[in-house]
PDB file of C-alpha atoms in Angstrom:
ATOM      1  CA  VAL A   1       0.215   3.292  -1.920  1.00  0.00           C
ATOM      2  CA  SER A   2       0.500   6.888  -2.513  1.00  0.00           C
ATOM      3  CA  ASP A   3      -0.214   9.386   0.414  1.00  0.00           C
ATOM      4  CA  GLU A   4      -3.047  11.048  -2.298  1.00  0.00           C
ATOM      5  CA  ILE A   5      -5.039   7.453  -2.270  1.00  0.00           C
ATOM      6  CA  VAL A   6      -4.383   7.048   1.512  1.00  0.00           C
ATOM      7  CA  LEU A   7      -5.787  10.532   2.137  1.00  0.00           C
ATOM      8  CA  ASN A   8      -8.703  10.149  -0.197  1.00  0.00           C
ATOM      9  CA  ILE A   9      -9.836   6.787   1.513  1.00  0.00           C
ATOM     10  CA  LEU A  10      -9.343   8.435   4.738  1.00  0.00           C
ATOM     11  CA  ARG A  11     -11.700  11.447   3.454  1.00  0.00           C
ATOM     12  CA  ASP A  12     -14.016   8.941   2.293  1.00  0.00           C
ATOM     13  CA  ARG A  13     -13.899   7.071   5.545  1.00  0.00           C
ATOM     14  CA  LEU A  14     -14.173   9.957   7.942  1.00  0.00           C
ATOM     15  CA  GLY A  15     -17.354  10.537   6.222  1.00  0.00           C
ATOM     16  CA  GLU A  16     -19.074   7.390   7.476  1.00  0.00           C
ATOM     17  CA  PRO A  17     -21.380   7.712  10.414  1.00  0.00           C
ATOM     18  CA  ASP A  18     -19.685   4.952  12.723  1.00  0.00           C
ATOM     19  CA  VAL A  19     -16.471   7.275  13.025  1.00  0.00           C
ATOM     20  CA  THR A  20     -18.255  10.432  14.532  1.00  0.00           C
ATOM     21  CA  ALA A  21     -16.744   9.527  17.949  1.00  0.00           C
ATOM     22  CA  GLY A  22     -13.325   9.633  16.495  1.00  0.00           C
ATOM     23  CA  VAL A  23     -10.790   7.065  14.739  1.00  0.00           C
ATOM     24  CA  ILE A  24      -7.421   5.340  15.919  1.00  0.00           C
ATOM     25  CA  LEU A  25      -4.936   5.323  13.077  1.00  0.00           C
ATOM     26  CA  ASP A  26      -1.850   3.030  13.402  1.00  0.00           C
ATOM     27  CA  GLY A  27       1.096   3.733  11.184  1.00  0.00           C
ATOM     28  CA  PHE A  28      -0.516   6.744   9.000  1.00  0.00           C
ATOM     29  CA  PRO A  29       1.084   9.511   9.127  1.00  0.00           C
ATOM     30  CA  ARG A  30       4.663   8.296   8.708  1.00  0.00           C
ATOM     31  CA  THR A  31       6.178  11.503   7.650  1.00  0.00           C
ATOM     32  CA  ALA A  32       6.089  15.070   8.132  1.00  0.00           C
ATOM     33  CA  GLY A  33       4.048  15.756   4.962  1.00  0.00           C
ATOM     34  CA  GLN A  34       1.633  12.908   5.449  1.00  0.00           C
ATOM     35  CA  ALA A  35       1.028  14.426   9.066  1.00  0.00           C
ATOM     36  CA  GLU A  36       0.448  18.109   7.509  1.00  0.00           C
ATOM     37  CA  ALA A  37      -1.545  16.678   4.811  1.00  0.00           C
ATOM     38  CA  LEU A  38      -3.741  14.803   7.652  1.00  0.00           C
ATOM     39  CA  ASP A  39      -3.933  17.930   9.560  1.00  0.00           C
ATOM     40  CA  ALA A  40      -5.529  19.835   6.820  1.00  0.00           C
ATOM     41  CA  LEU A  41      -7.860  16.667   5.858  1.00  0.00           C
ATOM     42  CA  LEU A  42      -8.853  16.903   9.559  1.00  0.00           C
ATOM     43  CA  SER A  43      -9.601  20.689   9.425  1.00  0.00           C
ATOM     44  CA  GLU A  44     -11.772  20.607   6.330  1.00  0.00           C
ATOM     45  CA  ALA A  45     -14.013  18.145   8.474  1.00  0.00           C
ATOM     46  CA  GLY A  46     -13.875  20.623  11.503  1.00  0.00           C
ATOM     47  CA  GLN A  47     -11.680  18.006  13.463  1.00  0.00           C
ATOM     48  CA  ARG A  48      -8.051  17.727  14.707  1.00  0.00           C
ATOM     49  CA  VAL A  49      -5.860  15.155  16.007  1.00  0.00           C
ATOM     50  CA  THR A  50      -6.334  14.969  19.782  1.00  0.00           C
ATOM     51  CA  ALA A  51      -3.458  12.331  20.598  1.00  0.00           C
ATOM     52  CA  ALA A  52      -0.209  11.118  19.021  1.00  0.00           C
ATOM     53  CA  ILE A  53       1.250   8.333  20.903  1.00  0.00           C
ATOM     54  CA  SER A  54       4.835   7.558  20.440  1.00  0.00           C
ATOM     55  CA  LEU A  55       6.083   4.270  21.767  1.00  0.00           C
ATOM     56  CA  GLU A  56       9.385   4.674  23.241  1.00  0.00           C
ATOM     57  CA  VAL A  57      11.746   1.605  22.764  1.00  0.00           C
ATOM     58  CA  ASP A  58      15.445   1.476  22.780  1.00  0.00           C
ATOM     59  CA  ASP A  59      16.660   0.779  19.070  1.00  0.00           C
ATOM     60  CA  GLU A  60      18.850  -2.344  20.312  1.00  0.00           C
ATOM     61  CA  ALA A  61      15.991  -3.584  22.333  1.00  0.00           C
ATOM     62  CA  MET A  62      13.629  -3.227  19.112  1.00  0.00           C
ATOM     63  CA  ILE A  63      16.234  -5.071  16.949  1.00  0.00           C
ATOM     64  CA  GLN A  64      16.603  -7.812  19.453  1.00  0.00           C
ATOM     65  CA  ARG A  65      12.633  -8.107  19.390  1.00  0.00           C
ATOM     66  CA  VAL A  66      12.195  -8.012  15.590  1.00  0.00           C
ATOM     67  CA  ALA A  67      15.082 -10.707  14.921  1.00  0.00           C
ATOM     68  CA  GLY A  68      13.783 -13.097  17.427  1.00  0.00           C
ATOM     69  CA  ARG A  69      10.441 -13.475  16.543  1.00  0.00           C
ATOM     70  CA  TYR A  70       8.857 -16.707  14.705  1.00  0.00           C
ATOM     71  CA  THR A  71       5.489 -18.243  14.366  1.00  0.00           C
ATOM     72  CA  CYS A  72       3.802 -21.862  14.085  1.00  0.00           C
ATOM     73  CA  GLY A  73       3.646 -22.710  10.370  1.00  0.00           C
ATOM     74  CA  SER A  74      -0.112 -24.050  11.408  1.00  0.00           C
ATOM     75  CA  CYS A  75      -1.794 -21.839  13.337  1.00  0.00           C
ATOM     76  CA  GLY A  76       0.298 -18.599  13.794  1.00  0.00           C
ATOM     77  CA  GLU A  77       0.905 -18.693  17.100  1.00  0.00           C
ATOM     78  CA  GLY A  78       3.864 -16.096  17.747  1.00  0.00           C
ATOM     79  CA  TYR A  79       7.107 -17.100  19.699  1.00  0.00           C
ATOM     80  CA  HIS A  80      10.505 -15.314  20.339  1.00  0.00           C
ATOM     81  CA  ASP A  81      13.839 -16.664  20.947  1.00  0.00           C
ATOM     82  CA  ASP A  82      14.511 -14.768  24.026  1.00  0.00           C
ATOM     83  CA  PHE A  83      10.882 -13.875  25.467  1.00  0.00           C
ATOM     84  CA  LYS A  84       8.417 -16.734  24.428  1.00  0.00           C
ATOM     85  CA  LEU A  85       9.504 -20.021  23.941  1.00  0.00           C
ATOM     86  CA  PRO A  86       7.327 -22.969  23.265  1.00  0.00           C
ATOM     87  CA  VAL A  87       6.885 -25.027  26.462  1.00  0.00           C
ATOM     88  CA  GLN A  88       7.887 -28.134  24.564  1.00  0.00           C
ATOM     89  CA  ALA A  89      11.120 -27.287  22.489  1.00  0.00           C
ATOM     90  CA  GLY A  90       9.869 -27.462  18.732  1.00  0.00           C
ATOM     91  CA  VAL A  91       6.088 -27.982  19.410  1.00  0.00           C
ATOM     92  CA  CYS A  92       3.640 -25.414  19.042  1.00  0.00           C
ATOM     93  CA  ASP A  93       1.950 -24.909  22.447  1.00  0.00           C
ATOM     94  CA  LYS A  94      -1.551 -23.867  20.665  1.00  0.00           C
ATOM     95  CA  CYS A  95      -1.924 -26.516  18.346  1.00  0.00           C
ATOM     96  CA  GLY A  96       0.839 -28.935  18.675  1.00  0.00           C
ATOM     97  CA  GLY A  97       2.589 -28.094  15.044  1.00  0.00           C
ATOM     98  CA  THR A  98       6.049 -28.583  14.539  1.00  0.00           C
ATOM     99  CA  GLU A  99       6.842 -26.405  11.634  1.00  0.00           C
ATOM    100  CA  PHE A 100       7.668 -22.845  12.481  1.00  0.00           C
ATOM    101  CA  LYS A 101       8.605 -20.217  10.447  1.00  0.00           C
ATOM    102  CA  ARG A 102      10.514 -16.621  10.547  1.00  0.00           C
ATOM    103  CA  ARG A 103       9.370 -13.543   8.265  1.00  0.00           C
ATOM    104  CA  ALA A 104      12.336 -13.048   5.926  1.00  0.00           C
ATOM    105  CA  ASP A 105      12.924  -9.318   6.874  1.00  0.00           C
ATOM    106  CA  ASP A 106      12.803 -10.535  10.668  1.00  0.00           C
ATOM    107  CA  ASN A 107      16.663 -10.143  10.938  1.00  0.00           C
ATOM    108  CA  ALA A 108      18.817  -7.637  12.662  1.00  0.00           C
ATOM    109  CA  GLU A 109      19.977  -6.109   9.503  1.00  0.00           C
ATOM    110  CA  THR A 110      16.583  -5.216   8.269  1.00  0.00           C
ATOM    111  CA  ALA A 111      15.643  -4.040  11.486  1.00  0.00           C
ATOM    112  CA  ARG A 112      18.740  -1.666  11.474  1.00  0.00           C
ATOM    113  CA  ALA A 113      17.627  -0.405   8.075  1.00  0.00           C
ATOM    114  CA  ARG A 114      14.459   0.181   9.396  1.00  0.00           C
ATOM    115  CA  LEU A 115      15.343   1.907  11.900  1.00  0.00           C
ATOM    116  CA  VAL A 116      17.629   4.257  10.259  1.00  0.00           C
ATOM    117  CA  ALA A 117      14.392   4.805   7.916  1.00  0.00           C
ATOM    118  CA  TYR A 118      12.306   5.564  11.184  1.00  0.00           C
ATOM    119  CA  HIS A 119      14.808   8.080  12.684  1.00  0.00           C
ATOM    120  CA  ALA A 120      15.110   9.963   9.043  1.00  0.00           C
ATOM    121  CA  GLN A 121      11.330  10.137   8.397  1.00  0.00           C
ATOM    122  CA  THR A 122       9.103   9.304  11.190  1.00  0.00           C
ATOM    123  CA  ALA A 123      11.042  10.960  14.315  1.00  0.00           C
ATOM    124  CA  PRO A 124      10.093  14.375  12.804  1.00  0.00           C
ATOM    125  CA  LEU A 125       6.716  13.531  13.645  1.00  0.00           C
ATOM    126  CA  ILE A 126       7.530  13.693  17.580  1.00  0.00           C
ATOM    127  CA  ALA A 127       8.300  17.705  17.229  1.00  0.00           C
ATOM    128  CA  HIS A 128       5.359  17.992  15.063  1.00  0.00           C
ATOM    129  CA  TYR A 129       2.590  16.709  17.372  1.00  0.00           C
ATOM    130  CA  GLY A 130       4.509  17.879  20.267  1.00  0.00           C
ATOM    131  CA  ALA A 131       4.483  21.561  18.833  1.00  0.00           C
ATOM    132  CA  LEU A 132       0.728  21.039  18.498  1.00  0.00           C
ATOM    133  CA  GLY A 133       0.594  19.572  22.246  1.00  0.00           C
ATOM    134  CA  VAL A 134      -0.928  16.504  21.539  1.00  0.00           C
ATOM    135  CA  LEU A 135       2.513  14.115  21.943  1.00  0.00           C
ATOM    136  CA  GLU A 136       1.888  11.293  24.469  1.00  0.00           C
ATOM    137  CA  LYS A 137       4.930   9.205  25.102  1.00  0.00           C
ATOM    138  CA  ILE A 138       4.766   5.489  26.443  1.00  0.00           C
ATOM    139  CA  ASP A 139       7.786   3.789  27.634  1.00  0.00           C
ATOM    140  CA  ALA A 140       7.495   0.496  25.675  1.00  0.00           C
ATOM    141  CA  MET A 141      10.394  -1.154  27.668  1.00  0.00           C
ATOM    142  CA  GLY A 142       7.773  -2.218  30.169  1.00  0.00           C
ATOM    143  CA  ASN A 143       5.526  -5.365  30.410  1.00  0.00           C
ATOM    144  CA  ILE A 144       2.916  -5.624  28.017  1.00  0.00           C
ATOM    145  CA  ASP A 145       0.094  -5.228  30.606  1.00  0.00           C
ATOM    146  CA  GLU A 146       1.648  -1.734  31.584  1.00  0.00           C
ATOM    147  CA  ILE A 147       1.992  -0.537  27.943  1.00  0.00           C
ATOM    148  CA  ALA A 148      -1.459  -1.643  27.394  1.00  0.00           C
ATOM    149  CA  SER A 149      -3.014   0.082  30.279  1.00  0.00           C
ATOM    150  CA  GLY A 150      -1.011   3.509  29.427  1.00  0.00           C
ATOM    151  CA  LEU A 151      -2.356   3.245  25.751  1.00  0.00           C
ATOM    152  CA  GLY A 152      -5.808   2.539  27.329  1.00  0.00           C
ATOM    153  CA  SER A 153      -5.774   5.567  29.770  1.00  0.00           C
ATOM    154  CA  ILE A 154      -4.822   7.788  26.885  1.00  0.00           C
ATOM    155  CA  VAL A 155      -7.656   6.712  24.443  1.00  0.00           C
ATOM    156  CA  GLU A 156     -10.138   6.945  27.298  1.00  0.00           C
ATOM    157  CA  ARG A 157      -9.058  10.571  28.443  1.00  0.00           C
ATOM    158  CA  VAL A 158      -9.231  12.137  24.801  1.00  0.00           C
ATOM    159  CA  SER A 159     -12.446  10.079  23.767  1.00  0.00           C
TER     160      SER A 159
END
């Protein structure tokens, strides 16, 4: 989807009464150009980004996380080769299904290519939002409860 379409959708959505307290965007903006366009859009409405959260993860750990994930083919329960295996090998803990699947792009090669794109296109957002004084970094190498707590604290603080 083009940046123009996304920005028009955001412009329309930000005009709705249920978002007057704010919104959380996940996955947008991804580039410096998108960030600048978002800043301009928000400025038109008298708003601004109050926090940009960077989940900090080691590249090799990210590759391991992506390449090891799979799901139950029946119910979609998530598993991982290293971090979350079914209690009984080959049987889903949730529904008892025995068919498992992996996304075609959940492999080390694709993950590495995504990281190259990330470092080239998305990483400049760190500098952009750092310069605006709204960058928040979370060590996403910890356990999920710590990460969730950190995210919750940031959202609560800027709400």
